[in-house]
Short mmCIF file of C-alpha atoms in Angstrom, two decimals:
data_model
loop_
_atom_site.label_atom_id
_atom_site.label_comp_id
_atom_site.label_asym_id
_atom_site.label_seq_id
_atom_site.Cartn_x
_atom_site.Cartn_y
_atom_site.Cartn_z
CA UNK C 1 9.97 -3.42 -16.84
CA UNK C 2 8.33 -4.21 -13.62
CA UNK C 3 4.73 -3.38 -12.43
CA UNK C 4 4.00 -3.58 -8.99
CA UNK C 5 -0.17 -3.03 -7.80
CA UNK C 6 -1.03 -2.09 -4.32
CA UNK C 7 -4.57 -2.60 -3.78
CA UNK C 8 -7.09 -2.64 -0.75
CA UNK C 9 -9.62 -4.87 -1.57
CA UNK C 10 -11.80 -4.48 1.11
CA UNK C 11 -12.47 -8.18 2.07
CA UNK C 12 -11.09 -11.13 -0.52
CA UNK C 13 -14.51 -12.41 -0.57
CA UNK C 14 -16.50 -9.60 -1.50
CA UNK C 15 -13.91 -8.67 -4.20
CA UNK C 16 -13.85 -11.86 -6.03
CA UNK C 17 -17.62 -11.60 -6.36
CA UNK C 18 -16.64 -8.09 -7.85
CA UNK C 19 -14.63 -9.46 -10.45
CA UNK C 20 -11.37 -9.70 -8.92
CA UNK C 21 -10.04 -12.81 -10.66
CA UNK C 22 -11.17 -11.46 -14.26
CA UNK C 23 -9.17 -8.13 -13.46
CA UNK C 24 -5.94 -10.40 -12.60
CA UNK C 25 -6.12 -12.62 -15.39
CA UNK C 26 -6.18 -9.70 -17.79
CA UNK C 27 -3.72 -7.31 -16.23
CA UNK C 28 -1.18 -10.05 -14.82
CA UNK C 29 0.81 -8.10 -12.56
CA UNK C 30 4.04 -8.85 -12.06
CA UNK C 31 3.49 -8.15 -8.25
CA UNK C 32 0.00 -7.48 -6.58
CA UNK C 33 -0.16 -6.23 -3.20
CA UNK C 34 -3.12 -6.87 -1.50
CA UNK C 35 -4.65 -5.25 1.67
CA UNK C 36 -7.31 -5.68 4.23
CA UNK C 37 -8.16 -9.34 2.84
CA UNK C 38 -10.02 -10.59 5.77
CA UNK C 39 -9.26 -14.25 4.83
CA UNK C 40 -7.29 -17.34 6.16
CA UNK C 41 -5.53 -19.02 2.97
CA UNK C 42 -7.14 -22.11 3.38
CA UNK C 43 -10.15 -20.26 2.88
CA UNK C 44 -9.35 -18.58 -0.27
CA UNK C 45 -10.65 -20.69 -3.48
CA UNK C 46 -8.22 -22.85 -5.25
CA UNK C 47 -7.56 -20.33 -8.07
CA UNK C 48 -6.29 -18.03 -5.51
CA UNK C 49 -4.24 -20.18 -3.55
CA UNK C 50 -2.56 -21.37 -6.61
CA UNK C 51 -2.59 -18.92 -9.55
CA UNK C 52 -0.76 -20.22 -12.43
CA UNK C 53 2.72 -18.72 -12.77
CA UNK C 54 2.64 -17.01 -9.03
CA UNK C 55 4.21 -17.28 -5.95
CA UNK C 56 1.87 -16.21 -2.90
CA UNK C 57 2.67 -15.36 0.61
CA UNK C 58 -0.13 -14.52 2.87
CA UNK C 59 0.04 -12.61 6.18
CA UNK C 60 -3.91 -13.12 7.86
CA UNK C 61 -4.83 -11.35 11.18
CA UNK C 62 -5.05 -13.92 13.98
CA UNK C 63 -8.72 -12.46 14.40
CA UNK C 64 -11.00 -14.02 11.78
CA UNK C 65 -12.08 -11.77 9.04
CA UNK C 66 -10.09 -8.52 9.97
CA UNK C 67 -7.15 -7.08 8.48
CA UNK C 68 -4.59 -9.35 6.53
CA UNK C 69 -2.06 -8.65 3.76
CA UNK C 70 -1.00 -10.66 0.74
CA UNK C 71 1.40 -10.74 -2.32
CA UNK C 72 1.62 -12.54 -5.42
CA UNK C 73 4.61 -12.16 -7.57
CA UNK C 74 5.72 -14.13 -10.34
CA UNK C 75 9.45 -13.57 -9.42
CA UNK C 76 10.31 -16.05 -6.36
CA UNK C 77 11.68 -13.79 -3.76
CA UNK C 78 14.96 -14.51 -2.16
CA UNK C 79 13.03 -14.36 1.18
CA UNK C 80 9.58 -13.62 2.63
CA UNK C 81 9.11 -12.46 6.26
CA UNK C 82 6.52 -10.22 8.48
CA UNK C 83 7.52 -7.36 10.40
CA UNK C 84 8.55 -9.30 13.48
CA UNK C 85 6.90 -7.57 16.06
CA UNK C 86 3.91 -9.55 17.52
CA UNK C 87 1.50 -6.91 18.30
CA UNK C 88 1.71 -6.07 14.35
CA UNK C 89 2.18 -9.39 13.70
CA UNK C 90 -1.20 -10.74 14.95
CA UNK C 91 -2.78 -8.05 12.69
CA UNK C 92 -1.30 -9.21 9.37
CA UNK C 93 -0.17 -5.66 8.94
CA UNK C 94 3.23 -6.00 6.95
CA UNK C 95 5.03 -8.37 4.83
CA UNK C 96 8.77 -7.72 3.81
CA UNK C 97 9.78 -9.60 0.42
CA UNK C 98 13.48 -9.38 -0.43
CA UNK C 99 14.18 -9.72 -4.04
CA UNK C 100 18.07 -9.37 -6.11
CA UNK C 101 17.59 -5.47 -6.20
CA UNK C 102 14.99 -4.32 -3.92
CA UNK C 103 13.08 -5.07 -0.64
CA UNK C 104 9.43 -4.67 -0.98
CA UNK C 105 7.44 -3.86 2.26
CA UNK C 106 3.37 -3.86 1.87
CA UNK C 107 1.39 -2.57 4.47
CA UNK C 108 -1.99 -1.80 5.92
CA UNK C 109 -1.71 0.75 8.26
CA UNK C 110 -4.12 0.73 11.30
CA UNK C 111 -7.04 3.31 11.12
CA UNK C 112 -6.96 5.58 13.88
CA UNK C 113 -10.25 5.34 14.66
CA UNK C 114 -12.92 7.95 16.17
CA UNK C 115 -11.80 9.90 19.11
CA UNK C 116 -8.08 9.01 18.22
CA UNK C 117 -9.20 5.61 20.14
CA UNK C 118 -5.83 3.82 18.35
CA UNK C 119 -3.96 6.61 17.22
CA UNK C 120 -1.26 5.50 19.48
CA UNK C 121 -1.04 1.96 17.89
CA UNK C 122 -1.01 3.30 14.40
CA UNK C 123 1.79 5.88 15.16
CA UNK C 124 3.80 3.21 16.99
CA UNK C 125 3.38 1.17 13.49
CA UNK C 126 4.53 4.31 11.82
CA UNK C 127 7.51 3.95 13.94
CA UNK C 128 8.19 0.82 13.47
CA UNK C 129 8.05 1.04 9.51
CA UNK C 130 10.37 3.65 9.69
CA UNK C 131 12.79 1.94 11.80
CA UNK C 132 13.07 -1.43 9.49
CA UNK C 133 12.82 0.44 6.01
CA UNK C 134 16.04 2.71 7.88
CA UNK C 135 18.02 -0.58 8.92
CA UNK C 136 17.36 -2.11 5.19
CA UNK C 137 18.68 1.18 3.75
CA UNK C 138 21.84 1.21 6.16
CA UNK C 139 22.35 -2.56 4.72
CA UNK C 140 22.90 -1.38 1.64
CA UNK C 141 19.22 -2.20 0.25
CA UNK C 142 16.97 -0.36 -1.77
CA UNK C 143 13.21 -0.49 -0.14
CA UNK C 144 9.68 -0.13 -1.91
CA UNK C 145 6.76 0.32 0.62
CA UNK C 146 3.39 0.01 -0.69
CA UNK C 147 -0.53 -0.16 0.49
CA UNK C 148 -3.03 1.48 2.39
CA UNK C 149 -1.53 4.25 4.93
CA UNK C 150 -4.86 5.21 6.00
CA UNK C 151 -3.70 8.71 6.14
CA UNK C 152 -4.44 11.50 3.61
CA UNK C 153 -0.95 13.53 3.87
CA UNK C 154 -1.80 17.10 2.62
CA UNK C 155 -4.92 19.25 1.89
CA UNK C 156 -4.35 18.17 -1.72
CA UNK C 157 -5.05 14.41 -0.59
CA UNK C 158 -8.72 14.47 -0.10
CA UNK C 159 -11.68 16.62 -1.52
CA UNK C 160 -12.92 17.95 1.87
CA UNK C 161 -10.08 19.00 4.04
CA UNK C 162 -11.51 21.64 6.64
CA UNK C 163 -14.64 19.11 7.27
CA UNK C 164 -12.32 16.42 8.01
CA UNK C 165 -9.39 17.56 10.43
CA UNK C 166 -11.23 15.56 13.28
CA UNK C 167 -11.68 12.70 11.36
CA UNK C 168 -9.16 9.59 11.43
CA UNK C 169 -6.96 9.45 8.49
CA UNK C 170 -6.37 13.37 8.43
CA UNK C 171 -5.71 14.06 12.40
CA UNK C 172 -2.86 16.39 12.97
CA UNK C 173 -0.83 13.58 14.40
CA UNK C 174 -0.83 11.76 11.68
CA UNK C 175 -0.17 13.61 8.75
CA UNK C 176 2.81 15.04 11.21
CA UNK C 177 3.94 11.43 11.53
CA UNK C 178 3.88 10.87 7.67
CA UNK C 179 5.93 13.95 7.19
CA UNK C 180 8.58 12.61 9.94
CA UNK C 181 8.37 9.43 7.72
CA UNK C 182 9.17 10.90 4.31
CA UNK C 183 11.66 13.07 6.21
CA UNK C 184 13.49 9.73 6.87
CA UNK C 185 14.74 9.75 3.42
CA UNK C 186 11.57 8.28 1.79
CA UNK C 187 9.58 9.82 -1.60
CA UNK C 188 5.86 9.66 -1.92
CA UNK C 189 6.16 8.42 -5.73
CA UNK C 190 2.75 9.69 -7.02
CA UNK C 191 3.04 13.06 -5.11
CA UNK C 192 6.61 13.59 -6.91
CA UNK C 193 5.71 12.78 -10.23
CA UNK C 194 2.58 14.55 -9.81
CA UNK C 195 2.69 17.20 -7.57
CA UNK C 196 -0.20 19.19 -8.30
CA UNK C 197 -2.61 16.37 -9.49
CA UNK C 198 -6.24 16.08 -7.41
CA UNK C 199 -6.51 12.67 -7.28
CA UNK C 200 -7.73 10.07 -4.86
CA UNK C 201 -7.61 5.93 -4.05
CA UNK C 202 -10.60 5.60 -1.79
CA UNK C 203 -14.25 6.90 -1.87
CA UNK C 204 -16.91 6.35 1.08
CA UNK C 205 -19.97 3.84 -0.29
CA UNK C 206 -22.08 6.62 1.05
CA UNK C 207 -23.77 9.49 -0.67
CA UNK C 208 -22.31 8.49 -4.27
CA UNK C 209 -19.01 9.98 -3.15
CA UNK C 210 -17.22 7.93 -5.97
CA UNK C 211 -19.50 8.96 -8.53
CA UNK C 212 -18.94 12.50 -7.29
CA UNK C 213 -15.14 12.35 -6.82
CA UNK C 214 -15.42 12.75 -3.25
CA UNK C 215 -12.60 10.74 -1.98
CA UNK C 216 -9.19 10.65 -0.22
CA UNK C 217 -5.58 9.33 -1.58
CA UNK C 218 -4.80 6.78 1.14
CA UNK C 219 -2.72 4.33 -0.80
CA UNK C 220 0.88 5.15 -1.47
CA UNK C 221 3.90 3.75 -3.15
CA UNK C 222 7.38 5.43 -1.50
CA UNK C 223 11.02 4.60 -2.15
CA UNK C 224 14.07 5.52 -0.58
CA UNK C 225 15.76 8.56 -2.27
CA UNK C 226 18.39 6.61 -4.17
CA UNK C 227 16.05 4.17 -5.96
CA UNK C 228 13.42 6.74 -7.54
CA UNK C 229 15.90 6.71 -10.66
CA UNK C 230 14.42 3.17 -11.10
CA UNK C 231 10.79 4.67 -11.08
CA UNK C 232 9.25 5.05 -14.69
CA UNK C 233 5.76 5.72 -13.77
CA UNK C 234 2.94 5.54 -11.23
CA UNK C 235 -0.99 5.43 -11.91
CA UNK C 236 -3.97 5.73 -9.79
CA UNK C 237 -6.36 3.37 -11.56
CA UNK C 238 -9.39 4.90 -10.54
CA UNK C 239 -11.52 3.37 -13.24
CA UNK C 240 -11.26 -0.13 -11.37
CA UNK C 241 -14.20 -1.31 -9.09
CA UNK C 242 -14.57 -4.17 -6.89
CA UNK C 243 -13.75 -2.07 -3.55
CA UNK C 244 -13.85 1.26 -1.81
CA UNK C 245 -10.38 1.80 -2.80
CA UNK C 246 -8.91 1.34 -6.22
CA UNK C 247 -5.55 -0.27 -7.37
CA UNK C 248 -2.47 1.85 -7.78
CA UNK C 249 0.31 0.56 -9.86
CA UNK C 250 4.11 1.64 -9.67
CA UNK C 251 6.20 0.71 -12.90
CA UNK C 252 10.05 0.09 -12.37
CA UNK C 253 12.62 0.47 -15.37
CA UNK C 254 14.70 -2.87 -15.08
CA UNK C 255 17.99 -0.83 -15.37
CA UNK C 256 18.65 2.56 -13.82
CA UNK C 257 17.90 4.91 -16.89
CA UNK C 258 20.47 7.47 -17.79
CA UNK C 259 18.44 10.55 -16.95
CA UNK C 260 17.76 10.38 -12.98
CA UNK C 261 15.02 11.62 -11.50
CA UNK C 262 15.76 13.41 -8.19
CA UNK C 263 13.64 13.75 -5.28
CA UNK C 264 12.48 16.77 -3.87
#
């Protein structure tokens, strides 16, 4: 089996102080996708630059201390690239790693911000990601996209939907964009496996939100429908601290199982 973790660490420096390396050593994920690293590669400590048994791929933002993604993988990919679109690459928004049986896309979707200040930018990113994945699928590739999408797709995906209708992450335009993205032929794996589960991946640091479980599900693993048969399980690791987000773990079977799960 292959286990792919995705985690918005809300700054690698802070995550390291909060025990990231201990968790990493104990968990030993096959692949770890990080978002919001806010770190240049040469600013990382040696144990993070060259962890034993891992290949590391950094995708920092041009602006110091902002955004950025990184992937740690035990298996070397055949190819590693960014999205190839300057307006998104400059913020370290996406990485594409090609493995023998799938392409992994690690993403940190933009925050739309108050008063929809970056909504147009976010919607453009969503469309660019959709087109990129579509092109890979047309080439016969299976795709896994993971990361912090900064969208709570449906009412079940946040604790207080009515109170947040005019807040970034739950704007109607964002939810519609997520619906349109999935309609291209992709599956929200957690919601497919757990259609009625109330589970969150992000909690505000304010008002003891995490202790009270007043949260949002912003972090996703999605796959193309034909790859769903490879998925064995997905777990939101809400007992893991160190960030305002928690990790999400996707487990793949190494070979297609006899009984296939069908997409909704």
